[in-house]
Amino acid sequence: MPKLKIVGGRRLSGEIVVDGAKNSAVALIPASILCDEIVEINNVPDISDIDALEEILDYLGVKVERGKHSIVFNDTKIDNKFIPCSMSGKLRASYYFMGAILGKYKHVDMCFPGGCSIGERPINLHLKGFEKLGAVVREDDGRVIIDADELVGAEIFLDFPSVGATINIILAAVKARGKTVIDNAAKEPHVIDVCNFLNSMGACISGIGTGRIEIIGVDHLHSTKHNVVPDMIEAGTYVIIASLLGKNLKVSNLEPLHIESLTSKLEEAGVNLEIGDDYIFVADVSEYKGIDIKTMVYPGFPTDLQQPMTPFLVSCEGISHIEETIWENRFQNIADTIKMGASIEVSSDNKVATIYGSSKLVGKEVSATDLRGGASMVICGLIADGETIIDNISYILRGYDDIVGKLNRVGADIKIVD
Ligand code: EPU
C-alpha cells in the first residue's frame, strides 16, 4: 500500500493554487443527471471521490468525457437500475444520486452511502424531505428504495441545517410540481454553488445562501457550462500550512470570505496574513498564542478544518481548546499527534480537545484515519523534526487534488512511497 513520506522542517515559498471544491463537485455531478441537455463542468478537482462518481455514472450507462479538471455530459439519460453497495459505499456523496434520480425518474433503488467514519452520519433528514415531497421511502437491509407517482412542492423544516439534506431536497424539488420551501437550510458555499448551477440550467431557486430556500418546480432544464467554486477546505488547509511554514507563500484562487472564520482565528493567534481579493499571502511566521475554536455550520468555523488546525494549535504557546459540535468522532487524528510529541487531552464525551501548546513534534510512523485527519497528519509531518511516514493515504487522496505536487513545488519534502 502506498504511503506518504515527509521530511519535516522545510520552509515553504511560492504559490499554491487551490482547485475546485470537492463538496460542491460531488453534488454537481449527480445533479447533472437532472439536466435534459449537454452539461459541462470545469474546475473539477482531480480526486478519487470524483472517480467513484464516474464509476457509478458509467454503471448507469451515462458516458461522460472527463478531462483532468472537467467533465462533460453529452447525454444525461440513465439506465435506472439498482446501485450496489460496492459503488455507493465508496463515498458519502453517492447520496446525491437519490435526489437527482428521484427528481428526474421518480424511482430510486440504491444502497446507503459510505464515506469517512467521523460519526453516525444518518440520512433521515434527506429521506424525510423526500417523503414531504410525496415520495414513499422503503429501507431494506442497507438498501433504500424511493418511489413517487408525482413529486409535489412542500414546506420542509430541517431539524439541523444539513448540507447533504439541503442539496438533496433541492435536487428532488427542482422538477417537482409547485413550490417547495426549505427552512433552516444550509448556507455553505457549496450549497450556493449547486443552486447557482441549477439556476443556470433554468431552475427557479431563490433565497440562495439564506436559511430559507424556495424552489419553484420547472419541467425542463437546459444546457449549461459551470465552474466549480474554489475549495474552501483545501484553501484553509494550505493557509494553515502557510501560517506555520510560509516564507513568502501565497495561497491563490480562493474566496477569502469563505474562510473568514479561519483567518480571523489565525489572526487572533498572531498570524500576519495579507488577504487579497482571491489570495492569502504569508510573508513570514512568528510565535503564536493559543486560541479556542468551536465548530459550527457556515459561516462558523468549519468542522472540516478542525483537524488540520490541530497541529497549528500544538505549535502555539499556551492552552487551546477545540470543541467539535458537528460530528461525534472527529478527534481520531489526536492519538498519532500525541505519538509525535503533542500534549492533548480529549474529554470523555469526545467533544472537546484541550491542547497544551509549544510542543515540538518528531517524525513517526502514523496513519490517516479519515480525510481531514489525514491532512492533519500531513501538517504534523511538515512541521516535525525528521521523517514522518503516513499510512492509509487513500483517505487523503479522496479530497486533496495533487497535494504532493502542490507541496513539493513550494519546497516541501514529501513523496508517495510503496
Ligand atoms: N445529520 C442528521 N441527519 C441527516 C443529515 C445530517 O442528523 O439526515 C447530522 C449529521 O449526523 C451531523 C450534522 O447533521 O451531525 C451535519 O451533517 P451534514 O448533513 O451537514 O453533513 P454531510 O452533508 O453528510 C457534508 C460534507 C462533510 C462536512 C459536513 C459539514 C459532503 C460530501 N460532505 O457532509 O465533509 O463535514 O457537510 O459541513 O459534502 C469532508 O469533506 O471531510 C466532510 C466530511
Tab-separated table of C-alpha atoms in Angstrom, residues 17-193:
chain	number	residue	atom	x	y	z
A	17	VAL	CA	-3.238	27.266	-6.399
A	18	VAL	CA	-6.469	25.987	-4.881
A	19	ASP	CA	-8.667	23.698	-7.007
A	20	GLY	CA	-12.447	23.352	-7.252
A	21	ALA	CA	-14.423	22.342	-4.185
A	22	LYS	CA	-14.799	18.620	-3.546
A	23	ASN	CA	-18.049	19.040	-1.651
A	24	SER	CA	-19.522	21.071	-4.488
A	25	ALA	CA	-18.268	18.916	-7.375
A	26	VAL	CA	-19.538	15.713	-5.745
A	27	ALA	CA	-23.048	17.223	-5.788
A	28	LEU	CA	-22.839	18.918	-9.198
A	29	ILE	CA	-22.009	15.644	-10.937
A	30	PRO	CA	-25.082	13.677	-9.751
A	31	ALA	CA	-27.135	16.898	-10.189
A	32	SER	CA	-26.212	16.924	-13.895
A	33	ILE	CA	-28.483	13.931	-14.417
A	34	LEU	CA	-31.418	16.305	-13.901
A	35	CYS	CA	-30.450	18.283	-16.994
A	36	ASP	CA	-32.171	17.435	-20.285
A	37	GLU	CA	-29.314	18.668	-22.482
A	38	ILE	CA	-25.499	18.864	-22.514
A	39	VAL	CA	-23.694	19.843	-19.296
A	40	GLU	CA	-20.086	20.959	-18.975
A	41	ILE	CA	-18.454	21.404	-15.560
A	42	ASN	CA	-14.982	22.903	-15.230
A	43	ASN	CA	-12.588	23.380	-12.309
A	44	VAL	CA	-13.485	19.849	-11.134
A	45	PRO	CA	-10.886	18.582	-8.630
A	46	ASP	CA	-8.897	15.551	-9.741
A	47	ILE	CA	-9.573	13.367	-6.682
A	48	SER	CA	-10.675	9.784	-6.107
A	49	ASP	CA	-14.181	10.767	-4.920
A	50	ILE	CA	-14.822	12.027	-8.472
A	51	ASP	CA	-13.502	8.711	-9.868
A	52	ALA	CA	-16.026	6.909	-7.644
A	53	LEU	CA	-18.889	9.041	-9.002
A	54	GLU	CA	-17.713	8.437	-12.570
A	55	GLU	CA	-17.822	4.698	-11.881
A	56	ILE	CA	-21.481	4.993	-10.815
A	57	LEU	CA	-22.313	7.090	-13.911
A	58	ASP	CA	-20.609	4.518	-16.129
A	59	TYR	CA	-22.586	1.705	-14.454
A	60	LEU	CA	-25.820	3.654	-15.074
A	61	GLY	CA	-24.885	3.951	-18.748
A	62	VAL	CA	-24.038	7.672	-18.695
A	63	LYS	CA	-20.985	8.304	-20.827
A	64	VAL	CA	-19.035	11.349	-19.749
A	65	GLU	CA	-15.930	12.929	-21.205
A	66	ARG	CA	-13.585	13.527	-18.307
A	67	GLY	CA	-10.615	15.870	-18.664
A	68	LYS	CA	-8.103	16.462	-15.879
A	69	HIS	CA	-10.302	19.194	-14.415
A	70	SER	CA	-13.504	18.953	-16.421
A	71	ILE	CA	-16.434	16.694	-17.051
A	72	VAL	CA	-18.864	16.864	-19.967
A	73	PHE	CA	-22.196	15.055	-20.075
A	74	ASN	CA	-23.260	14.644	-23.711
A	75	ASP	CA	-26.273	12.643	-22.637
A	76	THR	CA	-27.823	12.511	-19.176
A	77	LYS	CA	-30.250	9.618	-19.673
A	78	ILE	CA	-29.573	6.784	-17.244
A	79	ASP	CA	-30.368	3.110	-17.142
A	80	ASN	CA	-32.197	3.449	-13.808
A	81	LYS	CA	-31.113	0.280	-12.044
A	82	PHE	CA	-30.102	-0.705	-8.507
A	83	ILE	CA	-26.820	0.958	-7.427
A	84	PRO	CA	-24.942	-1.655	-5.366
A	85	CYS	CA	-23.174	-1.083	-2.040
A	86	SER	CA	-19.805	-1.735	-3.700
A	87	MET	CA	-20.318	1.557	-5.574
A	88	SER	CA	-22.440	3.733	-3.282
A	89	GLY	CA	-20.304	2.728	-0.289
A	90	LYS	CA	-17.159	4.255	-1.758
A	91	LEU	CA	-18.182	7.785	-0.815
A	92	ARG	CA	-20.673	9.821	1.143
A	93	ALA	CA	-21.811	11.920	-1.771
A	94	SER	CA	-23.328	8.938	-3.612
A	95	TYR	CA	-26.466	10.008	-1.675
A	96	TYR	CA	-26.907	12.851	-4.196
A	97	PHE	CA	-27.950	10.237	-6.767
A	98	MET	CA	-31.057	9.778	-4.583
A	99	GLY	CA	-32.280	13.358	-5.004
A	100	ALA	CA	-31.242	13.646	-8.650
A	101	ILE	CA	-32.662	10.308	-9.820
A	102	LEU	CA	-35.834	10.763	-7.765
A	103	GLY	CA	-36.269	14.257	-9.234
A	104	LYS	CA	-35.954	13.021	-12.808
A	105	TYR	CA	-37.276	9.433	-12.787
A	106	LYS	CA	-39.420	9.238	-9.603
A	107	HIS	CA	-37.818	5.919	-8.693
A	108	VAL	CA	-34.517	5.223	-6.910
A	109	ASP	CA	-33.047	1.933	-5.753
A	110	MET	CA	-29.615	2.091	-4.180
A	111	CYS	CA	-27.504	1.138	-1.182
A	112	PHE	CA	-26.690	3.561	1.605
A	113	PRO	CA	-23.713	5.871	1.049
A	114	GLY	CA	-20.276	5.293	2.588
A	115	GLY	CA	-17.626	7.878	3.495
A	116	CYS	CA	-15.205	8.547	6.343
A	117	SER	CA	-16.228	7.182	9.791
A	118	ILE	CA	-16.412	10.523	11.545
A	119	GLY	CA	-19.740	9.928	13.258
A	120	GLU	CA	-23.087	8.253	12.810
A	121	ARG	CA	-23.921	10.082	9.586
A	122	PRO	CA	-27.667	9.345	9.322
A	123	ILE	CA	-29.653	10.486	6.261
A	124	ASN	CA	-33.025	10.706	7.998
A	125	LEU	CA	-33.420	14.397	7.087
A	126	HIS	CA	-32.855	13.657	3.395
A	127	LEU	CA	-35.444	10.875	3.445
A	128	LYS	CA	-37.940	12.930	5.462
A	129	GLY	CA	-37.638	15.677	2.852
A	130	PHE	CA	-38.305	13.236	0.001
A	131	GLU	CA	-41.380	11.974	1.874
A	132	LYS	CA	-42.649	15.542	2.321
A	133	LEU	CA	-42.449	15.895	-1.467
A	134	GLY	CA	-44.754	12.883	-1.796
A	135	ALA	CA	-42.280	10.014	-2.159
A	136	VAL	CA	-42.557	6.681	-0.394
A	137	VAL	CA	-39.273	5.531	1.141
A	138	ARG	CA	-38.553	1.903	1.981
A	139	GLU	CA	-35.376	0.785	3.712
A	140	ASP	CA	-34.323	-2.821	3.474
A	141	ASP	CA	-31.051	-4.099	4.905
A	142	GLY	CA	-28.837	-1.198	3.793
A	143	ARG	CA	-30.879	-0.605	0.632
A	144	VAL	CA	-33.128	2.413	0.058
A	145	ILE	CA	-35.989	2.263	-2.434
A	146	ILE	CA	-37.806	5.525	-3.112
A	147	ASP	CA	-40.877	5.881	-5.319
A	148	ALA	CA	-43.217	8.705	-6.198
A	149	ASP	CA	-46.160	8.913	-8.615
A	150	GLU	CA	-45.574	12.634	-8.633
A	151	LEU	CA	-43.391	14.998	-6.595
A	152	VAL	CA	-45.316	17.964	-5.237
A	153	GLY	CA	-43.760	21.061	-3.623
A	154	ALA	CA	-43.960	21.221	0.180
A	155	GLU	CA	-42.828	23.175	3.248
A	156	ILE	CA	-39.869	21.375	4.777
A	157	PHE	CA	-38.183	22.313	8.044
A	158	LEU	CA	-34.758	20.770	8.673
A	159	ASP	CA	-34.065	19.923	12.330
A	160	PHE	CA	-30.425	20.726	11.543
A	161	PRO	CA	-29.070	22.795	8.612
A	162	SER	CA	-27.575	19.721	6.970
A	163	VAL	CA	-25.514	20.338	3.834
A	164	GLY	CA	-26.421	16.991	2.299
A	165	ALA	CA	-30.131	17.138	3.138
A	166	THR	CA	-30.460	20.713	1.831
A	167	ILE	CA	-28.839	19.846	-1.503
A	168	ASN	CA	-30.605	16.506	-1.863
A	169	ILE	CA	-34.051	18.001	-1.239
A	170	ILE	CA	-33.300	20.794	-3.728
A	171	LEU	CA	-32.347	18.169	-6.328
A	172	ALA	CA	-35.625	16.333	-5.784
A	173	ALA	CA	-37.643	19.575	-5.803
A	174	VAL	CA	-36.323	21.397	-8.896
A	175	LYS	CA	-38.675	19.453	-11.177
A	176	ALA	CA	-41.489	18.907	-8.631
A	177	ARG	CA	-44.908	20.468	-9.215
A	178	GLY	CA	-45.296	23.804	-7.412
A	179	LYS	CA	-43.322	25.492	-4.680
A	180	THR	CA	-41.016	23.889	-2.130
A	181	VAL	CA	-39.693	25.831	0.846
A	182	ILE	CA	-36.739	24.559	2.873
A	183	ASP	CA	-36.435	26.262	6.243
A	184	ASN	CA	-33.274	26.053	8.357
A	185	ALA	CA	-31.394	25.292	5.132
A	186	ALA	CA	-27.587	25.051	4.995
A	187	LYS	CA	-25.727	28.159	3.770
A	188	GLU	CA	-22.336	26.695	2.869
A	189	PRO	CA	-20.656	27.986	-0.329
A	190	HIS	CA	-21.045	24.551	-1.928
A	191	VAL	CA	-24.827	24.687	-1.356
A	192	ILE	CA	-24.856	28.098	-3.075
A	193	ASP	CA	-22.755	26.710	-5.934
